[in-house]
Coordinates of C-alpha atoms and ligand atoms in Angstrom, one line a residue:
X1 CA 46.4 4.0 28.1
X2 CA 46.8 5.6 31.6
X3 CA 47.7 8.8 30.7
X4 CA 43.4 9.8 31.4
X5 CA 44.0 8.0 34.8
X6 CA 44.7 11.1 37.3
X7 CA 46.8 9.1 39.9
X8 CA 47.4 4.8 40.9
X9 CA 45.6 5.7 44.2
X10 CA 42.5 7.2 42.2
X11 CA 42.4 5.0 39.6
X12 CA 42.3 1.5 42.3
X13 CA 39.7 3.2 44.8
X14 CA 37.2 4.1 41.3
X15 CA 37.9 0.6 40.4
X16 CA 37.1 -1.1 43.6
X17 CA 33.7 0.8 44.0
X18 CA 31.9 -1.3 40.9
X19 CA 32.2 -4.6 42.7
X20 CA 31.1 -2.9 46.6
X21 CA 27.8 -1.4 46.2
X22 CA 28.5 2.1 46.0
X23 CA 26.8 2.6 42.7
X24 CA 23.7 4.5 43.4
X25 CA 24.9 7.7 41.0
X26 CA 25.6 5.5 38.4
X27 CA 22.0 3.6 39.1
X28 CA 20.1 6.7 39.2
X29 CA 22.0 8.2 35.7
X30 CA 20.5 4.5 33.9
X31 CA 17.6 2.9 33.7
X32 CA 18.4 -0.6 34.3
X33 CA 20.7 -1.8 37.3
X34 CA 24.5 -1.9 35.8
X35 CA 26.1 -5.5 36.4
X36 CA 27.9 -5.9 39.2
X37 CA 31.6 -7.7 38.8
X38 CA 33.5 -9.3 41.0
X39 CA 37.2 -7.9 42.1
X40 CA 40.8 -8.7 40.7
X41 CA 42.0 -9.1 44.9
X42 CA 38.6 -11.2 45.5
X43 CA 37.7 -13.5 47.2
X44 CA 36.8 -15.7 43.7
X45 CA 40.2 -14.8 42.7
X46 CA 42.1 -16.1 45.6
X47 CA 40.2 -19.0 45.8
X48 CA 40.9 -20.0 42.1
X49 CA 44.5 -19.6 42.9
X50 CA 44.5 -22.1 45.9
X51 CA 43.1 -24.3 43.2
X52 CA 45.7 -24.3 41.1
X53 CA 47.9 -25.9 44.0
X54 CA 51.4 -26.2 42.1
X55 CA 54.9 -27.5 43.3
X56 CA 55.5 -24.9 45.5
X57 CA 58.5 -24.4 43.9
X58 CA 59.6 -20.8 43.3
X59 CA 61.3 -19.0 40.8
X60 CA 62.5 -16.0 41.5
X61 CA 63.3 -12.7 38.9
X62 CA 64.1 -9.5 39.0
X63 CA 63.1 -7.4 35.9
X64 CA 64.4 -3.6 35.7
X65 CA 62.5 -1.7 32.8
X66 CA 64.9 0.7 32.2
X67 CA 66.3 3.4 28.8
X68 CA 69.1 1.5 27.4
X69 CA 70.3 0.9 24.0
X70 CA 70.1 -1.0 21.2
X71 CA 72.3 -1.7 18.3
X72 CA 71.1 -2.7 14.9
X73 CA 74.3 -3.9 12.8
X74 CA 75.7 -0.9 13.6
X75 CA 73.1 1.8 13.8
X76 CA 72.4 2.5 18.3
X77 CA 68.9 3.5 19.0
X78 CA 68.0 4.7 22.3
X79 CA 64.9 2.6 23.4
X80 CA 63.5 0.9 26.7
X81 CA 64.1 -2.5 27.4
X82 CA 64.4 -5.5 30.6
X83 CA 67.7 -5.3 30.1
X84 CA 68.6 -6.8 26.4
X85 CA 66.0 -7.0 23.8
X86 CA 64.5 -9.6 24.0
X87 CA 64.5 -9.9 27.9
X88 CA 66.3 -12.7 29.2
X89 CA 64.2 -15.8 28.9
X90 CA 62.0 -16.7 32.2
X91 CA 61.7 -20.5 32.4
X92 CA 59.8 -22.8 35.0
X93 CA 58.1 -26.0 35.5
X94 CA 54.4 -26.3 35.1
X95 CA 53.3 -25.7 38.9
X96 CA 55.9 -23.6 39.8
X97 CA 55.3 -20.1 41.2
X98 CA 56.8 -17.6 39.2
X99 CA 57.7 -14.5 41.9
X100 CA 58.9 -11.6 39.8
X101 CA 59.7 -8.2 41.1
X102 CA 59.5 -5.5 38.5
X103 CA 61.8 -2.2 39.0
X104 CA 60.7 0.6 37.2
X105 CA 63.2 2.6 36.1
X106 CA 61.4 4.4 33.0
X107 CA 60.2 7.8 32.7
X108 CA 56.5 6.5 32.7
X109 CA 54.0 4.1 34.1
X110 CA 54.6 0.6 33.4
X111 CA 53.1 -2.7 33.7
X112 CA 53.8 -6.5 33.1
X113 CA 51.4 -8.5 31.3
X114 CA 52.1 -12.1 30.8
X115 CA 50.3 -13.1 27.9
X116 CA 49.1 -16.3 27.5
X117 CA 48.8 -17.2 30.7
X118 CA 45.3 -18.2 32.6
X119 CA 46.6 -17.2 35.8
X120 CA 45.3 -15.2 39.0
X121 CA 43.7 -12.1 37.9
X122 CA 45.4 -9.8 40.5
X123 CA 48.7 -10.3 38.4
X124 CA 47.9 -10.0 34.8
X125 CA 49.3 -6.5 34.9
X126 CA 46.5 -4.3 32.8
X127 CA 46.3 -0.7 35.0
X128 CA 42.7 0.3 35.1
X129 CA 41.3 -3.4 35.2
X130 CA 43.2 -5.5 37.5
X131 CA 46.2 -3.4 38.8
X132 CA 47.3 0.7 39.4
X133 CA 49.9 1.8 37.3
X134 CA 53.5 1.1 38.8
X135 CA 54.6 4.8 38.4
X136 CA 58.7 5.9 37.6
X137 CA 60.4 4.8 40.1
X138 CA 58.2 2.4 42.0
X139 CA 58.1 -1.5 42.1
X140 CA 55.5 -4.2 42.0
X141 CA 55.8 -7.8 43.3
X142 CA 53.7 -10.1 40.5
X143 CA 53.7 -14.0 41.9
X144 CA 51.5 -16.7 40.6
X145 CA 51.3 -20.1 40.1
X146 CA 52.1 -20.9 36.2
X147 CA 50.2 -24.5 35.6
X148 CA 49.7 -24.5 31.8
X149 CA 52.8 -25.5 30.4
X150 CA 53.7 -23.5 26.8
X151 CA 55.6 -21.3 25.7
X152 CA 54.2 -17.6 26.6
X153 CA 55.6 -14.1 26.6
X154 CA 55.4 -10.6 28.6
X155 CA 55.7 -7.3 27.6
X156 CA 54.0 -4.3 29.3
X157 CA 50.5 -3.2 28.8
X158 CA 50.8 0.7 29.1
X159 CA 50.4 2.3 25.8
X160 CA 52.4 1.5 22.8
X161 CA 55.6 0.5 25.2
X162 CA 55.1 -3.2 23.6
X163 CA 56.8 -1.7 20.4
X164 CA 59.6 -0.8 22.4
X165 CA 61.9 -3.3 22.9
X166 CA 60.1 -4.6 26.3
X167 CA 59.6 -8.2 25.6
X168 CA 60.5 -11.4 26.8
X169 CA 59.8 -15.3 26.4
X170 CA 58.1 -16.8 29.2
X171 CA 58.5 -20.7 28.9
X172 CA 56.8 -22.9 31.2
X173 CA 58.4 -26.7 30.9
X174 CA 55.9 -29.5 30.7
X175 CA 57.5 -32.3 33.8
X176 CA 56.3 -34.8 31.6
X177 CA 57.1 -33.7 27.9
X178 CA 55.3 -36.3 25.2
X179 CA 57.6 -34.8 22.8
X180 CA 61.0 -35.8 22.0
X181 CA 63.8 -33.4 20.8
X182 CA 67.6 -32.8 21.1
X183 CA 67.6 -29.1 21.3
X184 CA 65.4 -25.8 21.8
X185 CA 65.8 -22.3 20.0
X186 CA 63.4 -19.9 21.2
X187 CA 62.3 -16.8 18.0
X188 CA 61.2 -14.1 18.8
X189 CA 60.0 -11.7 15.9
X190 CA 59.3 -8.0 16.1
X191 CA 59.3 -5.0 13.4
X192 CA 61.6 -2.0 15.0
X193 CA 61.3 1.4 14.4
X194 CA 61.7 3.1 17.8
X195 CA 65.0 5.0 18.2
X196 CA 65.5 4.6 14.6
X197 CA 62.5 6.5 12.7
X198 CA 60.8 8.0 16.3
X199 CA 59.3 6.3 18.9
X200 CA 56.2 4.3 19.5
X201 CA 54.3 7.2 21.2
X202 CA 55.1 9.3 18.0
X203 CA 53.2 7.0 15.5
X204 CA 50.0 6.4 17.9
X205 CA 49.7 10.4 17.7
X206 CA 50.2 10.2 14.1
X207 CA 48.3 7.5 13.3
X208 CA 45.1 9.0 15.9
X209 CA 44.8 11.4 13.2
X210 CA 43.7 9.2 10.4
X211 CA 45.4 7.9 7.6
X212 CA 42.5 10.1 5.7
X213 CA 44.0 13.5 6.2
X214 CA 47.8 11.9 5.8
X215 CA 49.8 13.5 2.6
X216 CA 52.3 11.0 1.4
X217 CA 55.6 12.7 2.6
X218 CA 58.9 12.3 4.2
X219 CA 58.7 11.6 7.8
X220 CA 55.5 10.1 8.0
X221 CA 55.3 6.5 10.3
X222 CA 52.9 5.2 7.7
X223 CA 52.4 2.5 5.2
X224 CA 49.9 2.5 2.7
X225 CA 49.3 -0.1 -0.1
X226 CA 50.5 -3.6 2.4
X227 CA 48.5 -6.3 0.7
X228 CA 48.4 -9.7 1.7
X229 CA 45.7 -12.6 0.5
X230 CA 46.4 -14.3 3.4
X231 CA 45.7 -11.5 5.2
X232 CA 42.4 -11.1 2.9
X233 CA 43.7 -7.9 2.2
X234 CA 45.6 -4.9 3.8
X235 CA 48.5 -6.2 6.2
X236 CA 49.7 -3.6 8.4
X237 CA 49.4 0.3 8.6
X238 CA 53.2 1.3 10.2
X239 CA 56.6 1.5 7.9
X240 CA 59.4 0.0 10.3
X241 CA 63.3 0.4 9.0
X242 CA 63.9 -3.3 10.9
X243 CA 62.5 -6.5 11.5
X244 CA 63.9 -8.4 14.2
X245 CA 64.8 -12.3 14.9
X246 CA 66.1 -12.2 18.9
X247 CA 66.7 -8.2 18.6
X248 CA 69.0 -8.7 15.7
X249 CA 68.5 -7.2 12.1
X250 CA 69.5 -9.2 9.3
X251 CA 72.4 -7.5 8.4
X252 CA 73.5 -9.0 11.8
X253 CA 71.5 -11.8 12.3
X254 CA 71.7 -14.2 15.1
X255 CA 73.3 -18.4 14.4
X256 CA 72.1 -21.5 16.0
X257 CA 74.6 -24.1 15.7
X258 CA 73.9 -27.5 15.9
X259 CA 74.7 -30.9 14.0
X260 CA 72.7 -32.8 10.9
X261 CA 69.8 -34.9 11.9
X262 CA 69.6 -33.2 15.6
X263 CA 65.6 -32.2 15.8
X264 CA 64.8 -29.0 17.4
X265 CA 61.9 -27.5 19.0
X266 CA 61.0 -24.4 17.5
X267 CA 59.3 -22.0 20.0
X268 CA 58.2 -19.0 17.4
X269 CA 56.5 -15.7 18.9
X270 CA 55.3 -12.5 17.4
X271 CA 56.4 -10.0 19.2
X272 CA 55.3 -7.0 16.8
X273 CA 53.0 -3.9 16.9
X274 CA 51.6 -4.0 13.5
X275 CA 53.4 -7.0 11.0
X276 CA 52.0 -10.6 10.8
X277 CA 55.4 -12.9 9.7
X278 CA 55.8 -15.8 7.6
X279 CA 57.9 -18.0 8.7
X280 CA 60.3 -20.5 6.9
X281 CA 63.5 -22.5 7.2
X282 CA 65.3 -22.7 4.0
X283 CA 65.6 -26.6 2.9
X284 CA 63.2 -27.9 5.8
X285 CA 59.9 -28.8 6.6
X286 CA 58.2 -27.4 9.7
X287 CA 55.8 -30.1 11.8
X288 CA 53.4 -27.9 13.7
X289 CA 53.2 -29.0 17.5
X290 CA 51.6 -26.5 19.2
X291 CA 49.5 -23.2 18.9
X292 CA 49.7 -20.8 21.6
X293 CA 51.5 -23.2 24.1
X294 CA 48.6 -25.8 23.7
X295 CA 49.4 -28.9 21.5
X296 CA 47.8 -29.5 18.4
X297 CA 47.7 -32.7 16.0
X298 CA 51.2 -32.1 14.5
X299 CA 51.0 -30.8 10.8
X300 CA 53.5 -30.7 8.4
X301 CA 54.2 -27.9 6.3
X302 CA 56.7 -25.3 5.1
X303 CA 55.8 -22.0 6.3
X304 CA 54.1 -20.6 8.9
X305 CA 51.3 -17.6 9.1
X306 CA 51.7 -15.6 12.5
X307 CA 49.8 -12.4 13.5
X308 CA 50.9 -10.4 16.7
X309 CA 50.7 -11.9 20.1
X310 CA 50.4 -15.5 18.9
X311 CA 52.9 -18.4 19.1
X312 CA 54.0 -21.6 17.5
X313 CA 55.9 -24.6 18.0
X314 CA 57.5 -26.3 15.7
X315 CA 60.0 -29.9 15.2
X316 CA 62.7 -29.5 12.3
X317 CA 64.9 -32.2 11.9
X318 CA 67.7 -30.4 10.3
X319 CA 69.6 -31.3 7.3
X320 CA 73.8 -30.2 6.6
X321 CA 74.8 -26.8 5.9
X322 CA 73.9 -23.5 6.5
X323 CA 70.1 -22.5 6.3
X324 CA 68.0 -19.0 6.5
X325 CA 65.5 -19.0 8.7
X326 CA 62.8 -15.9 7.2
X327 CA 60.5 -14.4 8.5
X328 CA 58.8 -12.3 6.1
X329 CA 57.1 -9.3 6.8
X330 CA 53.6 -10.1 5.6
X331 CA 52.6 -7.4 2.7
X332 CA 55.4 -5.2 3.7
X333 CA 58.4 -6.6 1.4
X334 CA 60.7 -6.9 3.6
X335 CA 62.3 -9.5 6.2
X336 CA 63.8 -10.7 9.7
X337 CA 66.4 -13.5 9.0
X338 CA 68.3 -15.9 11.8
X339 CA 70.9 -18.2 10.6
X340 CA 71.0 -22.1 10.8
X341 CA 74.3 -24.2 10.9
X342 CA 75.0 -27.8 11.1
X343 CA 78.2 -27.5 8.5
X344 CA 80.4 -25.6 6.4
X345 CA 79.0 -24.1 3.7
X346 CA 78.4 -20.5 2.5
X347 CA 76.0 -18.3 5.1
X348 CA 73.2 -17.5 2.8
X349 CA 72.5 -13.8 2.2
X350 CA 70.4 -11.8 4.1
X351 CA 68.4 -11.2 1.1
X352 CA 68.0 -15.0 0.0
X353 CA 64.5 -15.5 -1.0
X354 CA 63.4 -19.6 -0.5
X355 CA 60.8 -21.4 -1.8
X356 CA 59.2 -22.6 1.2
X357 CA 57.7 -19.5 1.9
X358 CA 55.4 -19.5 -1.0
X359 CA 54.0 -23.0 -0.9
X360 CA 52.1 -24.3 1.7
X361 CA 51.4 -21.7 4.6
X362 CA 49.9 -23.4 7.8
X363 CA 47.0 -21.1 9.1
X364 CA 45.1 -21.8 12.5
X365 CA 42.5 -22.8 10.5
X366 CA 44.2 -25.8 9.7
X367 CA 45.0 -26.9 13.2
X368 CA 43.2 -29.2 15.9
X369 CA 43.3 -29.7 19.3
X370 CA 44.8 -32.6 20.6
X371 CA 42.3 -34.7 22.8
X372 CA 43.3 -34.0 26.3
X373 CA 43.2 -30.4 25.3
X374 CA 40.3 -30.2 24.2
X375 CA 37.4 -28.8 25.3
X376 CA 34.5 -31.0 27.1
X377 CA 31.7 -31.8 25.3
X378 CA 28.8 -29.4 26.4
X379 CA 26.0 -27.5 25.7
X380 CA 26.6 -23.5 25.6
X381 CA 25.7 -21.3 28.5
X382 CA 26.1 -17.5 27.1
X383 CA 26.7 -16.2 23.7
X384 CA 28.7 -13.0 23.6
X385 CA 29.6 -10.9 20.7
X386 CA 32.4 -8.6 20.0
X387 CA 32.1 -6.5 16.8
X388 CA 35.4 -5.3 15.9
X389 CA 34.7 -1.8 14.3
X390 CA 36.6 1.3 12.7
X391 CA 38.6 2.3 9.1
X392 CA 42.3 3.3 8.9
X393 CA 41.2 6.3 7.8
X394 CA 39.7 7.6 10.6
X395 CA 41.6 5.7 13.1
X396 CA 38.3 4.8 15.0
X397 CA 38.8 1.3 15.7
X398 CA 36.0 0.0 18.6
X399 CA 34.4 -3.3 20.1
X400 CA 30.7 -3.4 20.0
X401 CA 30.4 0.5 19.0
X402 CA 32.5 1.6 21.8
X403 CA 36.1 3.1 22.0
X404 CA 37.7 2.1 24.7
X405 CA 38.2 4.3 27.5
X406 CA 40.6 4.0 30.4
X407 CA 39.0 6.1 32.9
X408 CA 35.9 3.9 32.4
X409 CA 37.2 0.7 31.7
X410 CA 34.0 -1.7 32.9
X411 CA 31.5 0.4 30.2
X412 CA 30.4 -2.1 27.9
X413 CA 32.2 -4.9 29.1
X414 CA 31.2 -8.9 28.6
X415 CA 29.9 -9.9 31.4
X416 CA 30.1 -13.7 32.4
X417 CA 29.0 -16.4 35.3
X418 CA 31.8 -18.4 36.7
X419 CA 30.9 -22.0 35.7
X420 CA 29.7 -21.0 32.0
X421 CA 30.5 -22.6 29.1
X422 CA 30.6 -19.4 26.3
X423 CA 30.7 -19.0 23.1
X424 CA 32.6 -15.6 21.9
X425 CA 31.5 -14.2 18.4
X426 CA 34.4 -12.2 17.2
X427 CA 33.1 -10.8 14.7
X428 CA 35.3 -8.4 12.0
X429 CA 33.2 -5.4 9.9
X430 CA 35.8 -3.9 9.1
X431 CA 37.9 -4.0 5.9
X432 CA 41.3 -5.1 7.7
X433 CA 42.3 -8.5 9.5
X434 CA 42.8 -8.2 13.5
X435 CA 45.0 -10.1 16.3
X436 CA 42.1 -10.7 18.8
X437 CA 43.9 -11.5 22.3
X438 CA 41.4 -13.0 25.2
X439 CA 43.3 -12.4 28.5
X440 CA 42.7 -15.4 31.3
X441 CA 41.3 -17.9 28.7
X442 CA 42.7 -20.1 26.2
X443 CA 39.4 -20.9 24.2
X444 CA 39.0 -23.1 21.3
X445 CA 38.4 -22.8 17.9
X446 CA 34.9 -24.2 17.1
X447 CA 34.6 -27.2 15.1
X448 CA 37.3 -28.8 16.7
X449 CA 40.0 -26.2 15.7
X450 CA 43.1 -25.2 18.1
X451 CA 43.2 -23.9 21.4
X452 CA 44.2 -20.1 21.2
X453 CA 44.5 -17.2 22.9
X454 CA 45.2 -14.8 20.3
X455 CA 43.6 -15.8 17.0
X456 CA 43.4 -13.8 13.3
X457 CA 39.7 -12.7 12.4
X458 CA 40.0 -12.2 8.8
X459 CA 38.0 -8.9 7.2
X460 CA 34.5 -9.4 6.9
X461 CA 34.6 -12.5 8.6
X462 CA 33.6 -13.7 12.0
X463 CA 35.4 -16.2 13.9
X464 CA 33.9 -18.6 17.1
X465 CA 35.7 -19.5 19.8
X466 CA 34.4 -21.5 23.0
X467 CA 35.8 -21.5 26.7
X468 CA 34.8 -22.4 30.5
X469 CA 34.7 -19.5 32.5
X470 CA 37.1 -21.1 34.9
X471 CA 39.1 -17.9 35.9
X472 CA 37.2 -15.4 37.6
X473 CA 38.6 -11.8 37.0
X474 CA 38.3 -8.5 34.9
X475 CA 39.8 -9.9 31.4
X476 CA 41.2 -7.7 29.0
X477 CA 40.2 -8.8 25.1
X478 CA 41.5 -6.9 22.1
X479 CA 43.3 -6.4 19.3
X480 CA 47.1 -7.2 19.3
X481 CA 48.2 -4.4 16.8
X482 CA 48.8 -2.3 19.9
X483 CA 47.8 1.0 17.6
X484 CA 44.4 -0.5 17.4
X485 CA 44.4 -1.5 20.7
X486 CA 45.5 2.0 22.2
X487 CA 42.9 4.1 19.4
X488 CA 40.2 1.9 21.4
X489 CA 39.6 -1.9 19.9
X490 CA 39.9 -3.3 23.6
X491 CA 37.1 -4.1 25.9
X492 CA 36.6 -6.5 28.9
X493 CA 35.4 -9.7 30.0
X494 CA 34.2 -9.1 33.5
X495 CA 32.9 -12.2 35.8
X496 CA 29.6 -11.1 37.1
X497 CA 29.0 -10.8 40.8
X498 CA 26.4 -13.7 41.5
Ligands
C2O1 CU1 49.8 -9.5 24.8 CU2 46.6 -7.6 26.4 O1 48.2 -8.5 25.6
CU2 CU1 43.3 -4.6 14.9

C-alpha cells in the first residue's frame, strides 16, 4: 500500500499538515471546511497512554523480518518471515509494556501492526496513518503499554506481506485468570501459497484485473466456484496448495501431547489472506471462552466458524488416544490438520473427515459478552456508516464509494469526538461475506452480542457494532482478506480535532 508514497520523510510531513492548520489549498479546492483530526504523536495520544498506567514491567523483543525459508513436508519455499513461521510467540502480563524493536531486513517497506490491540496510536504500525514506512534496512522501536489481556496477533500492514509467512501470536496473560486449565496450545491457521504457486504480490496484480476478464487456465492464482452457506455464499477468491496449523502442512502436521482428562485452553487465530476455517477436534466438544481476547458466556459446541483476523478461545477437556484437530478450509475442499495425543493409538490420517465439523458450528452471532465486558448502558452519540462495496469481477472493492488511496489516506474517513459513544453500521452490498477489522476499538455486537474487533458481515446484510471512543488516533478499519483490503475496502476512523 505504500508503493504511491514517494518517500517516509514525505509521506510523515503530508500527514502531519491535516491536524496543524496548513490547509488553506485544500479549503479553497472545497466548499465546506474539511475536518480537522488530531495526530498519532499528539498530545491526546500521549495523554491516553499515561492513562493506561501499567506495571512498569517491560518486555523486551527483537523481531528481524528477514527472506528465509520454509519447508512444507518436504517441499522449501523461499518466503519472508520473523524468523520461523509462525513468529515466536510474544507473551506478557496485562500492564506490561511491550518494547519491541523491529529490524528490517526485507527487500521492502515493512510495518508491525498488532492487531487487536487498543493501544497508543503512535505504535499501531499502518504507514500513511499513524507511522512512515520502516524502509530496507532501517529499524523502528514500537513500545506500548498492553492492558487488555487476550490473546492478539501481529503481522505487518504493507501490502499483501500478511500472506507471507509474517505472523506471530501476541498473548497478553490476565494476573488474575477466572479460568482454570492445565495446559495452553496456541493455533494458528493460514492458507500458503507464497514460494510454492508465486508470491502474494503476484496474485494482488492478478487479481486487480478482475476475475471478469480471467480465462480458466493453468497458472492462474484464482478460485472460482467456493461456496459456503455459512458464508451465505462465495468463500474465498484465491487457490492456495497449503493450509497451515503452526506453519506445518498436514502431511507434516504438528502433535500436542498431553494426558486424558488434562483441559486445555485453546487460543485459535486466523492467520489467512482469503480462507475462513472451521475448526474441530475429532471426539471433543469445544466450550467457547472468548472472542477476540474478550470473554464471552462460555458456549458449547463442536466446531468453530472463523474468518481472517479473528480469534477464539476455547476449553477441551480431552479424552484418550490420538485426535485430528481440522481446520477446514471453508468452501475450498481442503484442510490444515494438527495432531492430538494423550495415548497410543493409531495417528489419524491427514485426510480423516470427523463428524464434528458438520453439526453445530458456533458463529459470533451466537455469542455474548460477559458482564464486566460489556459495554455501559448509554444512549448513542454518532452514527457512522461504512458501506462495503465492489464485485470480484471487477476487483473494485471500496467503503462508502471510495477506494482507498494511500497517498490520501484521511479522504473520506469517519470522523469521531473523543468521549462518544458510536454506533458503526457496517453495512455489506455486495454479493460476498467480509472480515471487517476496527483498529484501536474492540466494539460490541449490538443486542448484547460479543466484544470483537474483527467481525464477519455476511452478503447483503448489515451488521451494528457499538464502542466508546476511548482511544484517540487515526484508526484503520477494513477488510481482513488483505486482497480486498489492498484493491481499496479500507478507510479510517479519525478522532476529530475539538
Ligand atoms: Cu490485522 Cu489492519 O489488520
Ligand atoms: Cu472483503
Amino acid at each position: 500500500m505504500n508503493s504511491a508514497l514517494p518517500n517516509a520523510s514525505l509521506t510523515r510531513r503530508g500527514f502531519l499538515a491535516v491536524g496543524t492548520g496548513t490547509l488553506a489549498a485544500i479549503v479553497l479546492a472545497s466548499c465546506a471546511a474539511p475536518p480537522r483530526y488530531i495526530t498519532p504523536t499528539g498530545a491526546a495520544v500521549r495523554a491516553g497512554e499515561l492513562a493506561r498506567g501499567g506495571t512498569g514491567r517491560i518486555m523486551s523483543v527483537d523481531l528481524i523480518a528477514s527472506p528465509t525459508q520454509i519447508d512444507l513436508a518436504g517441499t522449501v519455499a523461499n518466503t519472508w518471515s520473523y524468523g520461523t513461521v509462525p513468529g515466536s510467540t510474544i507473551r506478557l502480563s496485562a500492564g506490561d509494556t511491550l518494547r519491541a524493536k523491529l529490524r528490517n531486513a526485507l527487500p521492502d517497506d515493512t510495518s508491525v501492526h498488532w492487531h487487536g490491540l487498543a493501544l497508543r496510536n503512535d505504535m499501531d504500525g499502518v504507514p500513511g496513518a499513524t507511522q512512515a514506512p520502516i524502509a530496507a534496512g532501517n529499524d523502528f522501536n514500537y513500545e506500548f503499554v498492553a492492558d487488555q489481556p487476550g490473546t492478539y496477533w501481529f503481522h505487518p500492514h504493507v501490502g499483501p506481506q500478511l500472506d507471507r509467512g509474517l505472523y506471530g501470536a501476541l498473548i497478553v496473560e490476565d494476573p488474575n485468570e477466572p479460568l482454570t486449565y492445565d495446559d495452553e496450545w496456541v493455533v494458528i491457521l493460514d492458507d500458503w501459497l507464497d514460494g510454492v504457486t508465486g508470491t502474494p504480490d503476484e496474485v494482488l496484480k492478478e487479481l486487480s484485473g478482475g476475475m471478469g476478464g480471467m480465462m480458466s487456465g493453468s497458472g492462474s492464482h484464482m478460485m472460482m466456484g467456493t461456496r459456503s452457506d455459512l458464508l451465505g455464499g462465495d468463500a474465498g477468491d484465491v487457490a492456495y496448495p497449503y493450509f497451515l496449523i503452526n506453519g506445518r502442512p498436514p502431511a507434516d502436521p504438528e502433535t500436542f501431547t498431553s494426558t486424558p482428562g488434562k483441559r486445555i485452553r485453546l487460543r485459535i487465530i486466523n492467520a489467512g489472506s482469503d480462507t475462513a476455517f472451521r475448526v474441530a477436534l475429532g471426539g471433543h466438544r469445544l466450550t467457547v471462552t472468548h472472542s477476540d481476547g474478550y470473554p464471552v458466556n462460555p458456549v458449547d459446541t463442536d466446531a468453530i466458524l472463523i474468518g481472517m483476523g479473528e480469534r477464539y478461545d476455547a476449553l477441551v477437556t480431552l479424552g484418550d488416544g490420538a485426535f485430528p484437530l481440522i481446520a477446514a478450509a471453508e468452501g475450498k475442499n481442503a484442510n490444515a490438520l494438527a495432531i492430538v495425543r494423550t495415548g497410543s493409538g493409531q495417528t489419524p490420517l491427514s485426510a480423516s473427515s470427523i463428524p464434528e465439523l458438520t453439526r453445530t458450528v458456533l458463529t459470533a452471532s451466537m455469542l455474548s459478552a460477559v458482564s464486566h465486558v460489556a459495554l455501559a448502558t448509554r444512549s448513542v452519540d454518532r452514527e457512522i456508516t461504512a458501506t462495503l462495496s465492489g464485485s470480484m469481477m471487477a476487483y473494485d472493492w471500496a467503503i462508502n464509494g471510495r477506494r482507498f488511496d494511500p497517498a490520501n489516506p484521511m479522504a473520506g474517513a469517519l470522523g469521531v469526538q473523543q468521549g462518544e459513544r458510536v454506533r458503526l453500521r457496517i453495512e455489506n452490498t455486495t454479493q460476498m461475506w467480509h472480515p471487517f477489522h476496527l483498529h484501536g476499538h474492540t466494539y460490541q455486537h449490538v443486542g448484547g452480542g460479543p466484544r470483537k474487533d474483527t467481525s464477519i458481515v455476511l452478503p447483503g446484510k448489515t451488521l451494528s457494532v457499538d464502542f466508546d471512543a476511548d482511544n484517540p488516533g487515526l484508526w484503520a478499519a477494513h477488510c481482513h482478506n488483505i486482497y480486498h483490503a489492498e484493491s481499496g475496502m479500507m478507510t479510517i476512523l479519525g478522532y476529530l480535532a475539538s
